[in-house]
Short mmCIF file of C-alpha atoms in Angstrom, two decimals:
data_model
loop_
_atom_site.label_atom_id
_atom_site.label_comp_id
_atom_site.label_asym_id
_atom_site.label_seq_id
_atom_site.Cartn_x
_atom_site.Cartn_y
_atom_site.Cartn_z
CA MET A 1 -117.97 -57.60 -65.69
CA ALA A 2 -114.70 -57.18 -63.51
CA ARG A 3 -111.57 -56.30 -65.52
CA LYS A 4 -108.90 -58.74 -65.59
CA ARG A 5 -105.68 -56.86 -63.98
CA ARG A 6 -102.39 -57.09 -65.89
CA PRO A 7 -99.62 -59.03 -64.15
CA MET A 8 -96.69 -56.62 -62.78
CA GLN A 9 -93.25 -57.44 -64.10
CA VAL A 10 -90.59 -56.50 -60.91
CA PHE A 11 -87.51 -57.17 -63.22
CA SER A 12 -88.26 -54.52 -65.49
CA MET A 13 -88.67 -51.71 -62.69
CA SER A 14 -85.59 -52.56 -61.24
CA PHE A 15 -83.73 -52.44 -64.29
CA LEU A 16 -85.52 -49.14 -65.24
CA ASP A 17 -84.27 -47.76 -61.47
CA CYS A 18 -80.67 -48.89 -62.13
CA MET A 19 -80.64 -47.02 -65.52
CA SER A 20 -82.17 -43.58 -64.20
CA CYS A 21 -79.38 -43.60 -60.99
CA GLY A 22 -76.46 -44.63 -63.23
CA PHE A 23 -77.07 -41.83 -65.82
CA GLY A 24 -77.74 -39.23 -62.70
CA ALA A 25 -74.34 -40.55 -61.35
CA VAL A 26 -72.67 -39.43 -64.57
CA ILE A 27 -74.16 -36.43 -65.01
CA LEU A 28 -73.06 -35.46 -61.24
CA PHE A 29 -69.67 -36.39 -62.13
CA PHE A 30 -69.80 -34.32 -65.27
CA MET A 31 -70.89 -31.70 -63.32
CA ILE A 32 -68.44 -31.79 -60.66
CA ILE A 33 -65.40 -32.30 -63.16
CA ASN A 34 -66.34 -29.30 -65.23
CA ALA A 35 -66.74 -27.11 -62.54
CA GLN A 36 -62.94 -27.88 -61.49
CA VAL A 37 -62.15 -27.45 -64.68
CA ARG A 38 -63.85 -24.17 -64.89
CA GLU A 39 -61.76 -23.32 -61.60
CA THR A 40 -58.66 -24.20 -62.87
CA THR A 41 -58.95 -22.08 -65.96
CA GLU A 42 -60.04 -19.12 -64.31
CA LYS A 43 -56.61 -18.69 -62.45
CA ASP A 44 -54.05 -16.16 -63.51
CA PRO A 45 -51.27 -17.29 -66.03
CA ASN A 46 -48.98 -14.62 -64.71
CA ASN A 47 -49.36 -16.44 -61.25
CA LEU A 48 -48.69 -19.87 -62.50
CA MET A 49 -45.41 -18.38 -64.85
CA ALA A 50 -44.07 -16.79 -61.62
CA GLU A 51 -44.22 -19.96 -59.68
CA THR A 52 -42.87 -21.77 -62.45
CA ASN A 53 -39.58 -19.48 -62.48
CA LEU A 54 -39.40 -19.43 -58.84
CA LEU A 55 -39.24 -23.22 -59.06
CA GLU A 56 -36.68 -22.83 -61.82
CA THR A 57 -34.41 -20.79 -59.73
CA GLU A 58 -34.61 -23.13 -56.95
CA ILE A 59 -33.59 -25.74 -58.81
CA LEU A 60 -30.69 -23.72 -60.43
CA GLU A 61 -29.36 -22.64 -56.80
CA GLY A 62 -29.77 -26.35 -55.52
CA ARG A 63 -27.64 -27.35 -58.57
CA LYS A 64 -24.89 -24.65 -57.56
CA ASN A 65 -24.95 -25.70 -54.18
CA LEU A 66 -24.49 -29.33 -55.16
CA VAL A 67 -21.47 -28.54 -57.54
CA LEU A 68 -19.99 -26.35 -54.40
CA ALA A 69 -20.63 -29.39 -52.04
CA ARG A 70 -18.70 -31.79 -54.44
CA ASN A 71 -15.86 -29.44 -55.16
CA THR A 72 -15.74 -28.81 -51.16
CA ILE A 73 -15.93 -32.60 -50.80
CA GLU A 74 -12.97 -33.21 -53.19
CA ASP A 75 -10.85 -30.71 -51.63
CA LEU A 76 -11.24 -32.41 -48.34
CA GLU A 77 -10.59 -35.73 -49.67
CA GLN A 78 -7.35 -34.47 -51.50
CA LYS A 79 -6.60 -32.56 -48.31
CA GLU A 80 -6.91 -36.21 -46.38
CA GLN A 81 -4.28 -37.62 -48.61
CA THR A 82 -1.84 -35.10 -48.54
CA ARG A 83 -2.19 -35.11 -44.91
CA GLU A 84 -2.01 -39.40 -44.66
CA GLY A 85 0.90 -39.04 -46.94
CA GLN A 86 2.45 -36.40 -44.40
CA ILE A 87 1.95 -39.00 -41.27
CA ALA A 88 3.04 -41.86 -43.00
CA GLU A 89 6.39 -39.73 -43.90
CA ILE A 90 6.59 -38.81 -40.15
CA ILE A 91 6.40 -42.50 -39.27
CA ALA A 92 9.12 -43.60 -41.78
CA LEU A 93 11.27 -40.78 -40.38
CA ILE A 94 10.50 -41.95 -36.68
CA GLU A 95 11.61 -45.65 -37.32
CA GLU A 96 14.76 -44.50 -38.82
CA LEU A 97 15.60 -42.64 -36.00
CA ARG A 98 14.77 -45.28 -33.51
CA VAL A 99 16.98 -47.35 -35.52
CA GLU A 100 19.71 -45.23 -35.56
CA LEU A 101 19.57 -44.34 -31.63
CA SER A 102 19.56 -47.90 -31.11
CA LYS A 103 22.87 -48.09 -32.45
CA TYR A 104 24.29 -45.37 -30.36
CA ASP A 105 22.90 -46.20 -27.07
CA LYS A 106 24.91 -48.86 -26.09
CA ASP A 107 28.23 -46.60 -27.34
CA THR A 108 27.16 -43.91 -25.21
CA LEU A 109 25.82 -45.27 -21.71
CA ALA A 110 29.24 -45.79 -20.76
CA LYS A 111 30.19 -41.95 -21.85
CA ILE A 112 27.08 -40.61 -19.96
CA GLU A 113 28.37 -42.26 -16.86
CA ALA A 114 31.44 -40.94 -17.16
CA ALA A 115 30.15 -37.30 -18.00
CA GLU A 116 27.66 -37.58 -15.10
CA LYS A 117 30.57 -38.59 -12.47
CA LEU A 118 32.85 -35.78 -13.62
CA GLN A 119 30.38 -33.20 -13.50
CA ALA A 120 29.93 -34.55 -9.73
CA ASP A 121 33.21 -34.34 -9.09
CA ILE A 122 33.28 -30.59 -10.65
CA LYS A 123 30.49 -29.55 -8.59
CA THR A 124 32.00 -30.93 -5.28
CA LEU A 125 35.45 -28.90 -5.91
CA GLU A 126 33.57 -25.82 -6.74
CA GLU A 127 31.45 -26.03 -3.80
CA GLU A 128 34.95 -26.22 -1.85
CA VAL A 129 36.12 -23.55 -3.46
CA GLU A 130 33.18 -21.65 -2.68
CA ARG A 131 33.63 -22.51 1.26
CA LEU A 132 36.98 -21.39 1.08
CA LEU A 133 37.06 -18.00 -0.78
CA LYS A 134 34.04 -17.05 1.38
CA ARG A 135 36.17 -17.98 4.27
CA ALA A 136 38.82 -15.98 2.90
CA ALA A 137 36.65 -13.32 2.72
CA GLU A 138 35.40 -13.13 6.18
CA GLU A 139 39.07 -13.50 7.38
CA GLU A 140 40.06 -10.71 5.61
CA SER A 141 36.95 -8.43 6.50
CA GLU A 142 37.37 -8.88 9.82
CA GLY A 143 40.79 -7.70 9.49
CA GLU A 144 40.15 -4.56 7.44
CA ARG A 145 37.32 -3.34 10.33
CA ILE A 146 38.42 -0.48 12.08
CA ARG A 147 35.90 -1.30 15.02
CA ARG A 148 33.73 -4.31 16.35
CA PHE A 149 30.21 -4.50 16.98
CA ASP A 150 29.54 -6.81 19.93
CA GLN A 151 26.21 -5.93 21.18
CA GLU A 152 25.34 -8.52 25.09
CA GLY A 153 27.62 -10.94 23.53
CA GLN A 154 25.55 -11.16 19.93
CA GLY A 155 28.37 -10.73 17.68
CA SER A 156 27.87 -13.72 16.32
CA ARG A 157 24.61 -12.59 14.64
CA GLN A 158 25.91 -9.53 12.35
CA TYR A 159 24.20 -10.43 9.37
CA LEU A 160 21.37 -8.56 7.19
CA THR A 161 20.38 -9.82 3.71
CA GLY A 162 20.11 -7.35 1.10
CA LEU A 163 21.45 -4.16 2.23
CA LYS A 164 23.91 -2.64 0.37
CA LEU A 165 26.93 -1.66 2.42
CA ASP A 166 29.46 -0.77 -0.37
CA GLY A 167 30.87 2.48 -1.59
CA LYS A 168 33.16 4.93 -0.91
CA ARG A 169 31.06 7.74 0.74
CA THR A 170 28.61 6.50 2.99
CA LEU A 171 25.68 8.74 4.45
CA ILE A 172 23.65 7.89 6.85
CA LEU A 173 20.15 9.27 7.67
CA VAL A 174 18.68 8.70 11.31
CA ASP A 175 15.08 9.66 11.93
CA ARG A 176 15.21 10.76 15.87
CA SER A 177 11.48 12.29 15.97
CA ALA A 178 9.43 11.18 18.89
CA SER A 179 7.99 8.37 17.64
CA MET A 180 11.02 6.17 17.54
CA LEU A 181 10.05 6.13 21.18
CA ASP A 182 7.67 3.42 20.39
CA ASP A 183 5.72 1.57 18.04
CA THR A 184 2.47 2.64 19.15
CA ILE A 185 0.90 5.76 19.42
CA VAL A 186 -0.52 5.56 22.95
CA ASN A 187 2.83 4.56 24.35
CA ILE A 188 4.54 7.52 22.65
CA ILE A 189 2.60 10.02 23.63
CA ARG A 190 3.36 8.34 27.30
CA ARG A 191 6.51 7.79 27.12
CA ARG A 192 7.30 11.73 25.12
CA ASN A 193 6.36 13.35 28.73
CA MET A 194 8.59 11.00 30.84
CA PRO A 195 11.84 12.13 32.24
CA THR A 196 15.02 12.10 29.71
CA ALA A 197 16.45 8.96 31.50
CA ASP A 198 13.68 7.09 30.61
CA LYS A 199 13.30 8.30 26.60
CA LEU A 200 17.00 7.24 26.52
CA ARG A 201 16.25 3.59 27.82
CA ALA A 202 12.83 3.24 25.17
CA VAL A 203 13.66 0.00 23.39
CA LYS A 204 12.95 0.89 20.24
CA TRP A 205 15.60 3.95 20.19
CA ARG A 206 17.88 1.54 21.69
CA GLN A 207 17.42 -0.50 18.57
CA VAL A 208 18.05 2.28 16.51
CA VAL A 209 21.40 3.27 17.80
CA ALA A 210 22.27 -0.13 18.02
CA SER A 211 21.34 -0.38 14.47
CA VAL A 212 23.72 2.50 13.57
CA ASP A 213 26.68 0.62 16.03
CA TRP A 214 26.32 -2.16 13.33
CA LEU A 215 26.49 -0.13 10.45
CA THR A 216 29.06 1.93 11.36
CA ALA A 217 30.99 -1.58 12.10
CA GLN A 218 30.73 -2.45 8.86
CA ILE A 219 32.63 0.79 7.17
CA ARG A 220 35.83 -0.25 5.42
CA PRO A 221 38.97 1.73 6.41
CA GLY A 222 39.90 4.59 4.08
CA THR A 223 36.43 5.34 3.00
CA GLU A 224 34.19 8.26 3.75
CA PHE A 225 31.05 8.92 5.60
CA GLN A 226 28.62 11.00 7.65
CA ILE A 227 25.67 10.67 9.87
CA TYR A 228 22.88 12.68 10.15
CA MET A 229 19.91 12.93 12.53
CA PHE A 230 16.79 14.80 11.48
CA ASN A 231 13.12 15.07 13.30
CA ASN A 232 11.89 19.12 12.52
CA LYS A 233 15.26 19.64 11.55
CA VAL A 234 18.31 18.12 10.34
CA GLU A 235 21.93 18.27 12.05
CA PRO A 236 25.15 15.96 11.92
CA VAL A 237 25.75 13.67 14.72
CA ILE A 238 29.26 14.96 14.92
CA LYS A 239 29.15 18.76 15.70
CA GLY A 240 30.69 21.09 13.10
CA SER A 241 30.84 18.40 10.30
CA ALA A 242 28.06 19.68 8.26
CA GLY A 243 28.63 19.37 4.68
CA SER A 244 31.06 17.67 4.81
CA TRP A 245 32.82 14.15 4.97
CA LEU A 246 34.72 12.35 7.56
CA ARG A 247 37.23 9.75 6.83
CA ALA A 248 36.73 6.53 8.56
CA ASP A 249 40.76 5.86 9.43
CA ASP A 250 40.81 4.52 13.04
CA GLY A 251 37.15 4.43 14.37
CA THR A 252 37.36 7.35 16.47
CA LEU A 253 34.89 9.12 14.60
CA LEU A 254 32.36 6.38 14.47
CA ASP A 255 32.82 5.38 18.00
CA GLU A 256 32.36 9.30 19.05
CA ALA A 257 28.97 9.40 16.25
CA VAL A 258 27.45 6.07 18.76
CA ARG A 259 27.98 7.63 21.69
CA VAL A 260 26.34 11.07 20.76
CA LEU A 261 23.40 8.93 19.24
CA ARG A 262 23.29 7.20 23.03
CA GLY A 263 22.83 10.27 24.05
CA THR A 264 20.14 11.84 22.11
CA VAL A 265 16.51 11.80 23.16
CA PRO A 266 13.94 11.56 20.24
CA GLU A 267 11.55 14.38 20.34
CA ASN A 268 9.22 16.56 17.80
CA GLY A 269 8.14 15.57 14.07
CA THR A 270 9.83 14.43 11.32
CA ASN A 271 10.88 16.52 8.70
CA MET A 272 12.07 14.79 5.96
CA ARG A 273 12.82 16.91 3.63
CA ALA A 274 15.29 18.75 5.26
CA ALA A 275 17.31 15.50 5.30
CA PHE A 276 17.40 14.91 1.78
CA GLU A 277 18.08 18.49 1.31
CA ALA A 278 21.18 17.89 3.34
CA ALA A 279 22.01 15.12 1.46
CA ARG A 280 22.06 16.94 -1.86
CA GLN A 281 24.24 19.56 -0.33
CA LEU A 282 27.33 17.38 0.20
CA ASP A 283 30.03 17.56 -2.52
CA PRO A 284 30.69 15.23 -3.48
CA ARG A 285 27.79 13.83 -3.69
CA PRO A 286 27.53 10.45 -1.68
CA ASP A 287 27.26 7.25 -3.75
CA ASN A 288 25.43 5.18 -0.78
CA ILE A 289 22.56 6.41 1.43
CA ILE A 290 21.35 4.54 4.48
CA LEU A 291 17.93 5.78 5.57
CA LEU A 292 16.29 4.54 8.98
CA ALA A 293 12.86 5.29 9.50
CA ASP A 294 9.77 3.78 10.78
CA GLY A 295 7.26 6.32 8.78
CA LEU A 296 6.21 9.11 6.58
CA PRO A 297 6.79 12.26 7.53
CA THR A 298 4.42 14.91 9.53
CA MET A 299 6.15 18.18 8.43
CA ASP A 300 8.14 20.02 5.62
CA THR A 301 9.29 22.99 7.62
CA PRO A 302 10.75 23.28 11.34
CA THR A 303 7.79 25.14 12.34
CA PRO A 304 4.64 23.56 10.98
CA GLU A 305 1.85 25.66 10.56
CA ARG A 306 -0.83 22.81 11.37
CA SER A 307 -0.36 20.31 14.46
CA THR A 308 -1.80 17.44 13.10
CA VAL A 309 -1.80 15.45 9.23
CA THR A 310 -3.70 13.08 7.57
CA SER A 311 -2.50 9.80 5.92
CA ARG A 312 -2.74 11.33 2.53
CA GLN A 313 -0.80 14.39 3.24
CA ARG A 314 1.99 12.54 4.68
CA VAL A 315 2.31 11.09 1.56
CA ARG A 316 2.52 14.19 -0.31
CA LEU A 317 5.28 15.39 2.22
CA PHE A 318 7.06 12.40 1.22
CA SER A 319 7.20 12.78 -2.19
CA GLU A 320 8.23 16.28 -2.00
CA ALA A 321 10.98 15.31 0.25
CA ILE A 322 12.15 12.55 -2.34
CA ARG A 323 12.44 15.18 -4.95
CA GLN A 324 15.26 16.88 -3.03
CA LEU A 325 17.50 13.66 -3.09
CA PRO A 326 20.57 13.59 -5.06
CA GLY A 327 20.49 11.63 -8.29
CA ASN A 328 21.44 8.29 -9.45
CA VAL A 329 22.02 7.43 -5.52
CA PRO A 330 20.91 4.14 -4.41
CA VAL A 331 18.58 4.73 -1.21
CA ASN A 332 18.97 1.89 1.21
CA ILE A 333 16.19 1.78 3.99
CA LEU A 334 15.79 0.05 7.27
CA LEU A 335 12.28 0.58 8.39
CA TYR A 336 11.31 0.05 11.81
CA PRO A 337 7.42 -0.74 12.74
CA LEU A 338 4.69 1.86 13.26
CA GLU A 339 1.30 1.66 14.33
CA GLY A 340 -1.49 2.84 11.72
CA ASP A 341 1.22 3.96 9.24
CA TYR A 342 0.18 1.42 6.76
CA GLU A 343 1.56 3.48 3.63
CA ALA A 344 5.02 3.49 5.00
CA PRO A 345 6.11 0.16 3.93
CA ILE A 346 4.68 0.53 -0.03
CA VAL A 347 6.12 4.10 -0.77
CA TYR A 348 9.36 3.27 0.74
CA TRP A 349 9.43 -0.18 -1.44
CA ALA A 350 8.92 2.34 -3.96
CA LEU A 351 11.74 4.25 -3.31
CA ALA A 352 14.59 1.67 -2.78
CA PHE A 353 13.30 0.02 -6.27
CA SER A 354 13.78 3.45 -7.96
CA THR A 355 16.87 4.03 -6.96
CA ASP A 356 18.33 0.76 -7.49
CA GLY A 357 18.62 0.13 -3.48
CA SER A 358 16.70 -1.73 -0.88
CA MET A 359 14.34 -2.04 1.90
CA LEU A 360 14.29 -4.38 4.78
CA SER A 361 11.50 -4.20 7.34
CA VAL A 362 13.80 -4.13 11.12
CA SER A 363 13.11 -7.32 13.52
CA ARG A 364 12.71 -6.84 16.83
CA ASP A 365 15.78 -8.83 18.02
CA TRP A 366 17.93 -7.12 15.37
CA PRO A 367 21.23 -6.59 15.63
#
């Protein structure tokens, strides 16, 4: 006989499954927590303490910085308040001054206009006085001159701004080397081989002689003068007057000096040392030296051993030559153009500046 099957209860099986799964989940959760607790408890307590101390130190530093920041803010606020107070005081003072000035504006306007008018009148009178004094000085100067300069109708062009012509003893040094024949090297060499008459007609040399003529026309009567010309050696223009001063009384000696220069031929090199030594030997010493030159020296003896000199050697020769100058005497320089001697204006200007003199670059149409 067949056995009767027992009916199956679905609800009972589902409940048991749920219970089993839940219990398994609880066990798994417990194991995870237990593992984490064990990992935490296994950490070194010293490390934890160090981290704690570090955090506490950072907190203290933060508090200190906070206190410092608060103090700084308070200082800034106090300075701002002080500044605002000062600004308010200045504004109040400005307002007071404005009010006070407004009271004087009306009263002083008429006074200002009157003062300006008086100043204009004074300026006009001063200009008139200056003009009259200048005219009187010119008339007196013309009356005191012992000779007149009037080259080819150009007497009205007798001016030379900056040159000092005063002094009781005036020494004029004239460069008469071959470079005074022309401005360029090629023309100097060409003219050097020409006849004497052509050399004397050289435009540059005639300009130098005319310059001496103009200078001698400015010498006052009763003063003393001396004129030296130099190339490889130095000699007085007036023969037999070396080492002595000449009186500028009636202009006869001045006319003679210009006449001699017109007949003198520029030649040979430039020995400036000899010229300055001659200036130092004058007794009493000059109180004004006027130097007419166009370049730096090329020798320091009458017969040099070398035939050519470099630019650097010429500067050295000039430096050695100026050591022979008498001390505390102004040197006024008339510099004529010369091709290739680029250092000359610089060193001559330095000489004039150091002696309280002047240096002028001569134009082609002067005097």
